[in-house]
mmCIF file of C-alpha atoms in Angstrom:
data_model
loop_
_atom_site.group_PDB
_atom_site.id
_atom_site.type_symbol
_atom_site.label_atom_id
_atom_site.label_comp_id
_atom_site.label_asym_id
_atom_site.label_seq_id
_atom_site.Cartn_x
_atom_site.Cartn_y
_atom_site.Cartn_z
ATOM 1 C CA UNK K 1 72.918 -41.317 211.132
ATOM 2 C CA UNK K 2 74.747 -38.059 211.754
ATOM 3 C CA UNK K 3 73.188 -34.665 211.185
ATOM 4 C CA UNK K 4 75.705 -34.114 208.383
ATOM 5 C CA UNK K 5 74.686 -37.337 206.643
ATOM 6 C CA UNK K 6 71.048 -36.340 206.990
ATOM 7 C CA UNK K 7 71.381 -33.022 205.165
ATOM 8 C CA UNK K 8 73.711 -34.450 202.516
ATOM 9 C CA UNK K 9 71.313 -37.269 201.691
ATOM 10 C CA UNK K 10 68.382 -34.856 201.762
ATOM 11 C CA UNK K 11 70.168 -32.528 199.337
ATOM 12 C CA UNK K 12 71.114 -35.433 197.078
ATOM 13 C CA UNK K 13 67.525 -36.597 196.806
ATOM 14 C CA UNK K 14 66.423 -33.061 195.936
ATOM 15 C CA UNK K 15 69.034 -32.970 193.181
ATOM 16 C CA UNK K 16 68.046 -36.373 191.772
ATOM 17 C CA UNK K 17 64.388 -35.388 191.665
ATOM 18 C CA UNK K 18 65.075 -32.013 190.078
ATOM 19 C CA UNK K 19 67.445 -33.318 187.394
ATOM 20 C CA UNK K 20 64.868 -35.982 186.554
ATOM 21 C CA UNK K 21 62.507 -33.107 185.727
ATOM 22 C CA UNK K 22 64.886 -30.671 184.034
ATOM 23 C CA UNK K 23 66.672 -33.303 181.923
ATOM 24 C CA UNK K 24 63.463 -33.893 180.021
ATOM 25 C CA UNK K 25 63.640 -30.375 178.563
ATOM 26 C CA UNK K 26 67.408 -29.835 178.428
ATOM 27 C CA UNK K 27 68.093 -33.222 176.871
ATOM 28 C CA UNK K 28 71.464 -33.878 175.219
ATOM 29 C CA UNK K 29 72.318 -30.194 174.948
ATOM 30 C CA UNK K 30 74.645 -27.678 176.564
ATOM 31 C CA UNK K 31 73.110 -25.361 179.177
ATOM 32 C CA UNK K 32 75.226 -22.424 180.304
ATOM 33 C CA UNK K 33 73.356 -19.884 182.451
ATOM 34 C CA UNK K 34 69.735 -19.786 183.539
ATOM 35 C CA UNK K 35 67.654 -16.755 182.582
ATOM 36 C CA UNK K 36 64.110 -16.246 183.811
ATOM 37 C CA UNK K 37 64.109 -19.709 185.304
ATOM 38 C CA UNK K 38 65.268 -21.626 182.222
ATOM 39 C CA UNK K 39 68.743 -22.662 181.138
ATOM 40 C CA UNK K 40 69.854 -20.990 177.927
ATOM 41 C CA UNK K 41 71.497 -23.572 175.678
ATOM 42 C CA UNK K 42 74.959 -22.751 174.330
ATOM 43 C CA UNK K 43 76.775 -24.002 171.256
ATOM 44 C CA UNK K 44 78.701 -27.250 171.810
ATOM 45 C CA UNK K 45 82.032 -25.482 171.323
ATOM 46 C CA UNK K 46 81.487 -23.255 174.361
ATOM 47 C CA UNK K 47 83.800 -23.953 177.291
ATOM 48 C CA UNK K 48 80.980 -25.018 179.617
ATOM 49 C CA UNK K 49 79.678 -27.739 177.284
ATOM 50 C CA UNK K 50 80.727 -30.679 179.468
ATOM 51 C CA UNK K 51 79.344 -29.570 182.826
ATOM 52 C CA UNK K 52 75.835 -30.831 182.079
ATOM 53 C CA UNK K 53 76.925 -34.298 180.904
ATOM 54 C CA UNK K 54 79.435 -34.335 183.767
ATOM 55 C CA UNK K 55 76.608 -33.694 186.210
ATOM 56 C CA UNK K 56 74.613 -36.483 184.583
ATOM 57 C CA UNK K 57 77.551 -38.861 185.019
ATOM 58 C CA UNK K 58 77.803 -37.940 188.713
ATOM 59 C CA UNK K 59 74.165 -38.879 189.200
ATOM 60 C CA UNK K 60 74.353 -41.977 186.997
ATOM 61 C CA UNK K 61 77.242 -43.302 189.086
ATOM 62 C CA UNK K 62 74.905 -43.289 192.079
ATOM 63 C CA UNK K 63 71.482 -44.040 190.599
ATOM 64 C CA UNK K 64 72.350 -46.169 187.534
ATOM 65 C CA UNK K 65 69.592 -44.258 185.721
ATOM 66 C CA UNK K 66 70.004 -45.372 182.104
ATOM 67 C CA UNK K 67 68.205 -42.279 180.801
ATOM 68 C CA UNK K 68 70.861 -39.981 182.281
ATOM 69 C CA UNK K 69 73.606 -42.201 180.855
ATOM 70 C CA UNK K 70 72.117 -41.992 177.373
ATOM 71 C CA UNK K 71 71.904 -38.193 177.504
ATOM 72 C CA UNK K 72 75.524 -37.935 178.659
ATOM 73 C CA UNK K 73 76.660 -40.243 175.863
ATOM 74 C CA UNK K 74 74.799 -38.181 173.247
ATOM 75 C CA UNK K 75 76.416 -34.979 174.537
ATOM 76 C CA UNK K 76 79.842 -36.583 174.169
ATOM 77 C CA UNK K 77 79.032 -37.673 170.623
ATOM 78 C CA UNK K 78 77.967 -34.132 169.725
ATOM 79 C CA UNK K 79 81.400 -32.897 170.767
ATOM 80 C CA UNK K 80 83.001 -34.990 168.004
ATOM 81 C CA UNK K 81 82.127 -32.248 165.519
ATOM 82 C CA UNK K 82 83.836 -29.707 167.766
ATOM 83 C CA UNK K 83 86.979 -31.815 168.087
ATOM 84 C CA UNK K 84 87.169 -32.563 164.365
ATOM 85 C CA UNK K 85 85.819 -29.477 162.610
ATOM 86 C CA UNK K 86 86.097 -26.460 164.917
ATOM 87 C CA UNK K 87 89.032 -24.112 164.318
ATOM 88 C CA UNK K 88 88.911 -22.273 167.636
ATOM 89 C CA UNK K 89 89.616 -25.064 170.116
ATOM 90 C CA UNK K 90 91.483 -23.612 173.079
ATOM 91 C CA UNK K 91 92.809 -24.518 176.524
ATOM 92 C CA UNK K 92 89.345 -25.507 177.776
ATOM 93 C CA UNK K 93 89.581 -28.845 176.007
ATOM 94 C CA UNK K 94 90.317 -30.231 179.469
ATOM 95 C CA UNK K 95 86.983 -29.125 180.864
ATOM 96 C CA UNK K 96 85.209 -30.385 177.753
ATOM 97 C CA UNK K 97 86.631 -33.896 177.511
ATOM 98 C CA UNK K 98 87.372 -34.693 181.165
ATOM 99 C CA UNK K 99 83.712 -34.479 182.143
ATOM 100 C CA UNK K 100 82.520 -36.325 179.042
ATOM 101 C CA UNK K 101 85.079 -38.788 177.696
ATOM 102 C CA UNK K 102 87.345 -39.328 180.710
ATOM 103 C CA UNK K 103 84.280 -39.631 182.939
ATOM 104 C CA UNK K 104 82.670 -42.253 180.708
ATOM 105 C CA UNK K 105 85.935 -44.147 180.307
ATOM 106 C CA UNK K 106 86.469 -44.277 184.069
ATOM 107 C CA UNK K 107 82.894 -45.377 184.705
ATOM 108 C CA UNK K 108 82.253 -47.715 181.773
ATOM 109 C CA UNK K 109 85.588 -48.427 180.088
ATOM 110 C CA UNK K 110 84.503 -47.086 176.688
ATOM 111 C CA UNK K 111 87.370 -47.327 174.191
ATOM 112 C CA UNK K 112 85.755 -44.654 172.030
ATOM 113 C CA UNK K 113 85.756 -42.278 174.972
ATOM 114 C CA UNK K 114 89.388 -43.090 175.726
ATOM 115 C CA UNK K 115 90.336 -42.281 172.129
ATOM 116 C CA UNK K 116 88.465 -38.967 172.204
ATOM 117 C CA UNK K 117 90.144 -37.970 175.462
ATOM 118 C CA UNK K 118 93.632 -38.848 174.210
ATOM 119 C CA UNK K 119 93.072 -36.834 171.028
ATOM 120 C CA UNK K 120 91.988 -33.878 173.173
ATOM 121 C CA UNK K 121 95.057 -34.319 175.392
ATOM 122 C CA UNK K 122 97.354 -34.187 172.366
ATOM 123 C CA UNK K 123 95.600 -31.066 171.084
ATOM 124 C CA UNK K 124 95.837 -29.429 174.504
ATOM 125 C CA UNK K 125 99.535 -30.271 174.796
ATOM 126 C CA UNK K 126 100.010 -28.601 171.420
ATOM 127 C CA UNK K 127 99.044 -25.254 172.984
ATOM 128 C CA UNK K 128 102.081 -25.309 175.271
ATOM 129 C CA UNK K 129 104.411 -22.352 174.755
ATOM 130 C CA UNK K 130 107.959 -23.624 175.350
ATOM 131 C CA UNK K 131 109.355 -20.090 175.592
ATOM 132 C CA UNK K 132 107.284 -19.146 178.626
ATOM 133 C CA UNK K 133 106.319 -22.594 179.970
ATOM 134 C CA UNK K 134 102.571 -21.952 179.845
ATOM 135 C CA UNK K 135 99.550 -23.324 178.045
ATOM 136 C CA UNK K 136 98.117 -20.603 175.870
ATOM 137 C CA UNK K 137 94.530 -19.740 176.768
ATOM 138 C CA UNK K 138 92.325 -18.257 174.079
ATOM 139 C CA UNK K 139 92.580 -17.746 170.368
ATOM 140 C CA UNK K 140 91.812 -14.236 169.080
ATOM 141 C CA UNK K 141 88.243 -13.188 169.788
ATOM 142 C CA UNK K 142 88.329 -10.468 167.127
ATOM 143 C CA UNK K 143 90.265 -9.952 163.912
ATOM 144 C CA UNK K 144 93.701 -8.533 164.588
ATOM 145 C CA UNK K 145 93.669 -9.449 168.286
ATOM 146 C CA UNK K 146 96.771 -11.167 169.675
ATOM 147 C CA UNK K 147 96.152 -13.636 172.509
ATOM 148 C CA UNK K 148 99.276 -15.686 171.882
ATOM 149 C CA UNK K 149 100.851 -14.720 175.224
ATOM 150 C CA UNK K 150 97.763 -15.113 177.407
ATOM 151 C CA UNK K 151 97.457 -17.679 180.200
ATOM 152 C CA UNK K 152 94.700 -17.818 182.821
ATOM 153 C CA UNK K 153 94.260 -19.317 186.285
ATOM 154 C CA UNK K 154 91.255 -21.417 185.157
ATOM 155 C CA UNK K 155 93.603 -23.593 183.091
ATOM 156 C CA UNK K 156 94.735 -25.425 186.230
ATOM 157 C CA UNK K 157 91.507 -27.438 185.895
ATOM 158 C CA UNK K 158 92.451 -28.444 182.344
ATOM 159 C CA UNK K 159 95.735 -29.996 183.460
ATOM 160 C CA UNK K 160 94.163 -33.219 184.801
ATOM 161 C CA UNK K 161 93.451 -34.238 181.200
ATOM 162 C CA UNK K 162 97.202 -34.277 180.628
ATOM 163 C CA UNK K 163 98.007 -35.994 183.917
ATOM 164 C CA UNK K 164 95.430 -38.661 183.057
ATOM 165 C CA UNK K 165 96.902 -39.080 179.564
ATOM 166 C CA UNK K 166 100.367 -39.752 181.009
ATOM 167 C CA UNK K 167 98.971 -42.338 183.395
ATOM 168 C CA UNK K 168 96.919 -43.975 180.649
ATOM 169 C CA UNK K 169 99.659 -44.105 178.011
ATOM 170 C CA UNK K 170 102.825 -44.270 180.106
ATOM 171 C CA UNK K 171 104.110 -41.238 178.182
ATOM 172 C CA UNK K 172 105.597 -38.637 180.573
ATOM 173 C CA UNK K 173 105.354 -35.735 178.116
ATOM 174 C CA UNK K 174 101.769 -34.897 179.058
ATOM 175 C CA UNK K 175 102.589 -34.750 182.773
ATOM 176 C CA UNK K 176 105.740 -32.779 182.024
ATOM 177 C CA UNK K 177 103.781 -30.073 180.233
ATOM 178 C CA UNK K 178 101.260 -29.946 183.085
ATOM 179 C CA UNK K 179 103.989 -29.505 185.686
ATOM 180 C CA UNK K 180 105.703 -26.752 183.733
ATOM 181 C CA UNK K 181 102.432 -24.846 183.428
ATOM 182 C CA UNK K 182 101.648 -25.384 187.123
ATOM 183 C CA UNK K 183 105.133 -24.144 188.045
ATOM 184 C CA UNK K 184 104.502 -21.002 185.997
ATOM 185 C CA UNK K 185 101.284 -20.488 187.966
ATOM 186 C CA UNK K 186 103.231 -20.711 191.232
ATOM 187 C CA UNK K 187 105.729 -18.142 189.992
ATOM 188 C CA UNK K 188 103.462 -15.606 188.326
ATOM 189 C CA UNK K 189 99.810 -16.051 189.377
ATOM 190 C CA UNK K 190 99.804 -16.527 193.154
ATOM 191 C CA UNK K 191 100.485 -13.498 195.331
ATOM 192 C CA UNK K 192 102.230 -13.769 198.678
ATOM 193 C CA UNK K 193 98.948 -13.356 200.594
ATOM 194 C CA UNK K 194 97.293 -16.230 198.708
ATOM 195 C CA UNK K 195 95.196 -14.105 196.369
ATOM 196 C CA UNK K 196 95.344 -14.831 192.657
ATOM 197 C CA UNK K 197 95.685 -13.102 189.299
ATOM 198 C CA UNK K 198 93.121 -14.161 186.715
ATOM 199 C CA UNK K 199 95.110 -13.393 183.553
ATOM 200 C CA UNK K 200 98.835 -13.051 182.957
ATOM 201 C CA UNK K 201 100.225 -11.897 179.629
ATOM 202 C CA UNK K 202 103.648 -13.134 178.550
ATOM 203 C CA UNK K 203 105.828 -12.234 175.594
ATOM 204 C CA UNK K 204 105.164 -15.344 173.485
ATOM 205 C CA UNK K 205 108.623 -15.136 171.869
ATOM 206 C CA UNK K 206 110.814 -14.534 174.923
ATOM 207 C CA UNK K 207 108.556 -15.925 177.626
ATOM 208 C CA UNK K 208 108.931 -12.775 179.734
ATOM 209 C CA UNK K 209 105.972 -11.881 181.939
ATOM 210 C CA UNK K 210 104.536 -8.583 180.720
ATOM 211 C CA UNK K 211 101.518 -7.849 182.916
ATOM 212 C CA UNK K 212 98.788 -9.200 185.142
ATOM 213 C CA UNK K 213 95.245 -8.342 184.078
ATOM 214 C CA UNK K 214 91.965 -8.132 185.952
ATOM 215 C CA UNK K 215 89.982 -10.376 183.632
ATOM 216 C CA UNK K 216 86.685 -11.322 185.245
ATOM 217 C CA UNK K 217 87.680 -9.734 188.527
ATOM 218 C CA UNK K 218 87.474 -6.044 189.351
ATOM 219 C CA UNK K 219 91.026 -5.245 188.324
ATOM 220 C CA UNK K 220 94.673 -6.387 188.205
ATOM 221 C CA UNK K 221 95.091 -5.953 191.976
ATOM 222 C CA UNK K 222 91.735 -7.341 193.088
ATOM 223 C CA UNK K 223 90.956 -10.893 194.226
ATOM 224 C CA UNK K 224 88.376 -12.541 191.966
ATOM 225 C CA UNK K 225 86.825 -15.255 194.096
ATOM 226 C CA UNK K 226 86.293 -17.816 191.336
ATOM 227 C CA UNK K 227 89.920 -17.475 190.293
ATOM 228 C CA UNK K 228 90.893 -18.156 193.897
ATOM 229 C CA UNK K 229 88.644 -21.234 193.845
ATOM 230 C CA UNK K 230 90.204 -22.504 190.604
ATOM 231 C CA UNK K 231 93.615 -22.181 192.246
ATOM 232 C CA UNK K 232 92.628 -24.115 195.376
ATOM 233 C CA UNK K 233 91.232 -27.047 193.431
ATOM 234 C CA UNK K 234 93.702 -26.945 190.552
ATOM 235 C CA UNK K 235 96.839 -26.836 192.689
ATOM 236 C CA UNK K 236 95.513 -29.598 194.934
ATOM 237 C CA UNK K 237 94.877 -31.734 191.851
ATOM 238 C CA UNK K 238 98.430 -31.079 190.650
ATOM 239 C CA UNK K 239 99.692 -32.257 194.030
ATOM 240 C CA UNK K 240 97.411 -35.301 193.757
ATOM 241 C CA UNK K 241 99.037 -36.313 190.470
ATOM 242 C CA UNK K 242 102.651 -35.322 191.155
ATOM 243 C CA UNK K 243 103.284 -35.388 194.892
ATOM 244 C CA UNK K 244 105.097 -32.042 194.537
ATOM 245 C CA UNK K 245 104.673 -30.349 197.927
ATOM 246 C CA UNK K 246 105.107 -26.889 196.379
ATOM 247 C CA UNK K 247 101.610 -27.306 194.935
ATOM 248 C CA UNK K 248 100.206 -28.516 198.239
ATOM 249 C CA UNK K 249 101.687 -25.704 200.315
ATOM 250 C CA UNK K 250 100.520 -23.073 197.832
ATOM 251 C CA UNK K 251 97.037 -24.590 197.692
ATOM 252 C CA UNK K 252 96.904 -24.284 201.488
ATOM 253 C CA UNK K 253 97.946 -20.629 201.333
ATOM 254 C CA UNK K 254 95.283 -19.848 198.741
ATOM 255 C CA UNK K 255 92.696 -21.793 200.755
ATOM 256 C CA UNK K 256 93.470 -19.768 203.883
ATOM 257 C CA UNK K 257 92.999 -16.544 201.934
ATOM 258 C CA UNK K 258 89.693 -17.776 200.513
ATOM 259 C CA UNK K 259 88.222 -19.052 203.775
ATOM 260 C CA UNK K 260 89.345 -16.016 205.781
ATOM 261 C CA UNK K 261 87.484 -13.733 203.358
ATOM 262 C CA UNK K 262 84.186 -15.636 203.384
ATOM 263 C CA UNK K 263 81.159 -13.782 204.744
ATOM 264 C CA UNK K 264 78.969 -15.080 207.521
ATOM 265 C CA UNK K 265 77.011 -17.431 205.249
ATOM 266 C CA UNK K 266 80.199 -19.019 203.812
ATOM 267 C CA UNK K 267 79.298 -18.182 200.193
ATOM 268 C CA UNK K 268 81.783 -15.778 198.600
ATOM 269 C CA UNK K 269 81.246 -12.420 197.020
ATOM 270 C CA UNK K 270 82.239 -12.054 193.378
ATOM 271 C CA UNK K 271 85.548 -10.378 194.298
ATOM 272 C CA UNK K 272 87.220 -10.284 197.705
ATOM 273 C CA UNK K 273 89.089 -6.993 197.208
ATOM 274 C CA UNK K 274 86.947 -4.076 196.010
ATOM 275 C CA UNK K 275 86.632 -0.354 196.598
ATOM 276 C CA UNK K 276 83.871 0.518 199.051
ATOM 277 C CA UNK K 277 81.566 1.935 196.366
ATOM 278 C CA UNK K 278 81.617 -1.132 194.067
ATOM 279 C CA UNK K 279 78.749 -3.626 194.064
ATOM 280 C CA UNK K 280 79.572 -7.026 195.548
ATOM 281 C CA UNK K 281 77.181 -9.652 194.200
ATOM 282 C CA UNK K 282 77.616 -13.234 195.295
ATOM 283 C CA UNK K 283 79.222 -15.935 193.203
ATOM 284 C CA UNK K 284 77.794 -19.238 194.344
ATOM 285 C CA UNK K 285 79.810 -21.041 191.651
ATOM 286 C CA UNK K 286 83.056 -19.893 193.277
ATOM 287 C CA UNK K 287 81.836 -21.376 196.537
ATOM 288 C CA UNK K 288 81.018 -24.730 194.945
ATOM 289 C CA UNK K 289 84.378 -24.971 193.145
ATOM 290 C CA UNK K 290 86.290 -24.031 196.278
ATOM 291 C CA UNK K 291 84.346 -26.558 198.356
ATOM 292 C CA UNK K 292 85.466 -29.373 196.037
ATOM 293 C CA UNK K 293 89.052 -28.201 196.316
ATOM 294 C CA UNK K 294 88.870 -27.900 200.099
ATOM 295 C CA UNK K 295 87.452 -31.418 200.475
ATOM 296 C CA UNK K 296 90.246 -32.870 198.342
ATOM 297 C CA UNK K 297 92.808 -30.776 200.202
ATOM 298 C CA UNK K 298 91.516 -32.197 203.480
ATOM 299 C CA UNK K 299 92.502 -35.660 202.240
ATOM 300 C CA UNK K 300 96.025 -34.582 201.279
ATOM 301 C CA UNK K 301 97.197 -32.754 204.408
ATOM 302 C CA UNK K 302 98.097 -34.133 207.837
ATOM 303 C CA UNK K 303 95.435 -35.454 210.174
ATOM 304 C CA UNK K 304 95.873 -32.397 212.373
ATOM 305 C CA UNK K 305 95.246 -30.002 209.484
ATOM 306 C CA UNK K 306 92.508 -31.940 207.717
ATOM 307 C CA UNK K 307 89.487 -30.749 209.775
ATOM 308 C CA UNK K 308 90.221 -27.110 208.879
ATOM 309 C CA UNK K 309 89.593 -27.726 205.190
ATOM 310 C CA UNK K 310 86.946 -30.408 205.650
ATOM 311 C CA UNK K 311 84.756 -28.192 207.828
ATOM 312 C CA UNK K 312 85.118 -25.225 205.494
ATOM 313 C CA UNK K 313 84.124 -27.286 202.454
ATOM 314 C CA UNK K 314 81.139 -28.776 204.241
ATOM 315 C CA UNK K 315 79.945 -25.399 205.524
ATOM 316 C CA UNK K 316 80.055 -23.913 202.025
ATOM 317 C CA UNK K 317 78.087 -26.803 200.547
ATOM 318 C CA UNK K 318 75.521 -26.801 203.341
ATOM 319 C CA UNK K 319 74.966 -23.062 202.958
ATOM 320 C CA UNK K 320 74.576 -23.462 199.194
ATOM 321 C CA UNK K 321 71.959 -26.128 199.803
ATOM 322 C CA UNK K 322 70.011 -24.375 202.540
ATOM 323 C CA UNK K 323 70.338 -20.740 201.472
ATOM 324 C CA UNK K 324 70.935 -20.776 197.690
ATOM 325 C CA UNK K 325 69.253 -23.931 196.440
ATOM 326 C CA UNK K 326 66.034 -23.826 194.465
ATOM 327 C CA UNK K 327 64.132 -27.053 195.011
ATOM 328 C CA UNK K 328 60.424 -26.314 194.769
ATOM 329 C CA UNK K 329 60.215 -23.435 192.287
ATOM 330 C CA UNK K 330 60.207 -23.291 188.505
ATOM 331 C CA UNK K 331 63.930 -22.444 188.278
ATOM 332 C CA UNK K 332 65.925 -25.041 186.299
ATOM 333 C CA UNK K 333 69.244 -24.260 187.971
ATOM 334 C CA UNK K 334 70.131 -25.914 191.240
ATOM 335 C CA UNK K 335 72.044 -23.056 192.883
ATOM 336 C CA UNK K 336 71.051 -19.392 192.680
ATOM 337 C CA UNK K 337 73.185 -16.233 192.671
ATOM 338 C CA UNK K 338 76.087 -17.123 190.425
ATOM 339 C CA UNK K 339 78.158 -14.369 188.815
ATOM 340 C CA UNK K 340 79.705 -15.225 185.481
ATOM 341 C CA UNK K 341 81.369 -12.035 184.175
ATOM 342 C CA UNK K 342 80.581 -8.969 186.274
ATOM 343 C CA UNK K 343 82.830 -6.498 184.387
ATOM 344 C CA UNK K 344 80.911 -7.252 181.186
ATOM 345 C CA UNK K 345 77.546 -7.441 182.944
ATOM 346 C CA UNK K 346 77.004 -11.056 181.856
ATOM 347 C CA UNK K 347 74.958 -13.372 184.078
ATOM 348 C CA UNK K 348 75.523 -11.484 187.296
ATOM 349 C CA UNK K 349 72.766 -13.059 189.385
ATOM 350 C CA UNK K 350 72.060 -16.364 187.681
ATOM 351 C CA UNK K 351 72.355 -20.084 188.217
ATOM 352 C CA UNK K 352 75.400 -21.282 186.261
ATOM 353 C CA UNK K 353 75.861 -24.830 185.015
ATOM 354 C CA UNK K 354 79.393 -25.078 186.415
ATOM 355 C CA UNK K 355 78.147 -23.943 189.817
ATOM 356 C CA UNK K 356 75.537 -26.697 189.679
ATOM 357 C CA UNK K 357 78.129 -29.249 188.589
ATOM 358 C CA UNK K 358 80.618 -28.532 191.363
ATOM 359 C CA UNK K 359 77.855 -28.412 193.960
ATOM 360 C CA UNK K 360 76.826 -31.929 192.949
ATOM 361 C CA UNK K 361 80.460 -33.102 192.795
ATOM 362 C CA UNK K 362 81.071 -31.807 196.309
ATOM 363 C CA UNK K 363 78.004 -33.569 197.660
ATOM 364 C CA UNK K 364 79.012 -36.789 195.895
ATOM 365 C CA UNK K 365 82.326 -36.582 197.713
ATOM 366 C CA UNK K 366 80.550 -36.175 201.044
ATOM 367 C CA UNK K 367 78.445 -39.215 200.138
ATOM 368 C CA UNK K 368 81.647 -41.243 199.839
ATOM 369 C CA UNK K 369 82.397 -41.172 196.104
ATOM 370 C CA UNK K 370 86.134 -40.469 196.173
ATOM 371 C CA UNK K 371 87.159 -41.308 192.602
ATOM 372 C CA UNK K 372 87.720 -38.154 190.612
ATOM 373 C CA UNK K 373 86.695 -37.527 187.029
ATOM 374 C CA UNK K 374 89.509 -34.960 187.049
#
């Protein structure tokens, strides 16, 4: 048994034991960020709703724990009301139904889950703006607000719902929309040095790019680390589904930027490009997301290149386990020091459910589980 296998298996057992404890309180609900050691439960329409059931499915795949399966199924059922009755569904339908319905369909063949996921895919495809070749992000947050021209880097992780739908139905329209959005990301979101814009605003009528915006990063010219992580994983997934080498080469460029800006402990700061007087809290969730992308990227590149990305992904995950994990305390989250929205002061030093999810997904990959929910 290698040293790597030892720490991965050790970490996995810690996770299994902890989720066995925390699932008894969290139940079939939707944790978002942990405050004072306990996950605050969000409404089921919130974009992070599927990360808890997705985490449960990751563990169920390995342990066959029927209790975790039942909780994940109940979470998926609760999302029916969101799909059917909620007026503000947005681009994050991919996150919400990939990690619930697609995951259950891939694991158990549930026809009900397949139907839910295909409905979500059709709704997501309906947000495609043909003038600018992008999937619109949010609906207005406040009365009078116009978000009709907004697209964000995070949406790359929603595209696999559409790629999956094309594979499942044989209908190329879903994949076509995904590729057009991904091509727009290549053109307008990725800078030449591999750093990434979080938000780009387009004219929704003409499709013209109007401006790049800072979003959850420090500003329009900064380098928000979680956005960089979304790009690594999202572009690699687009290559996985399409074979388009433009996505692969750009994912490599973004990965080089990300890895070259990691601090000594391999867990990124919230933003890689800040003025000297600005606070730089960690974002462990960005590290976990990037690690998953790097491990997939390692499987897509040449044998000579592969160890670069493999080692980086493993080092991030090992540091998260050894230096950021909470295994013996009263904290419900798995991974400490996540930063959700620093500009708004929201959850700036908290465990985040998506950080926990991607940490577990990365470890599952190191354990040999190669099939993607995405």
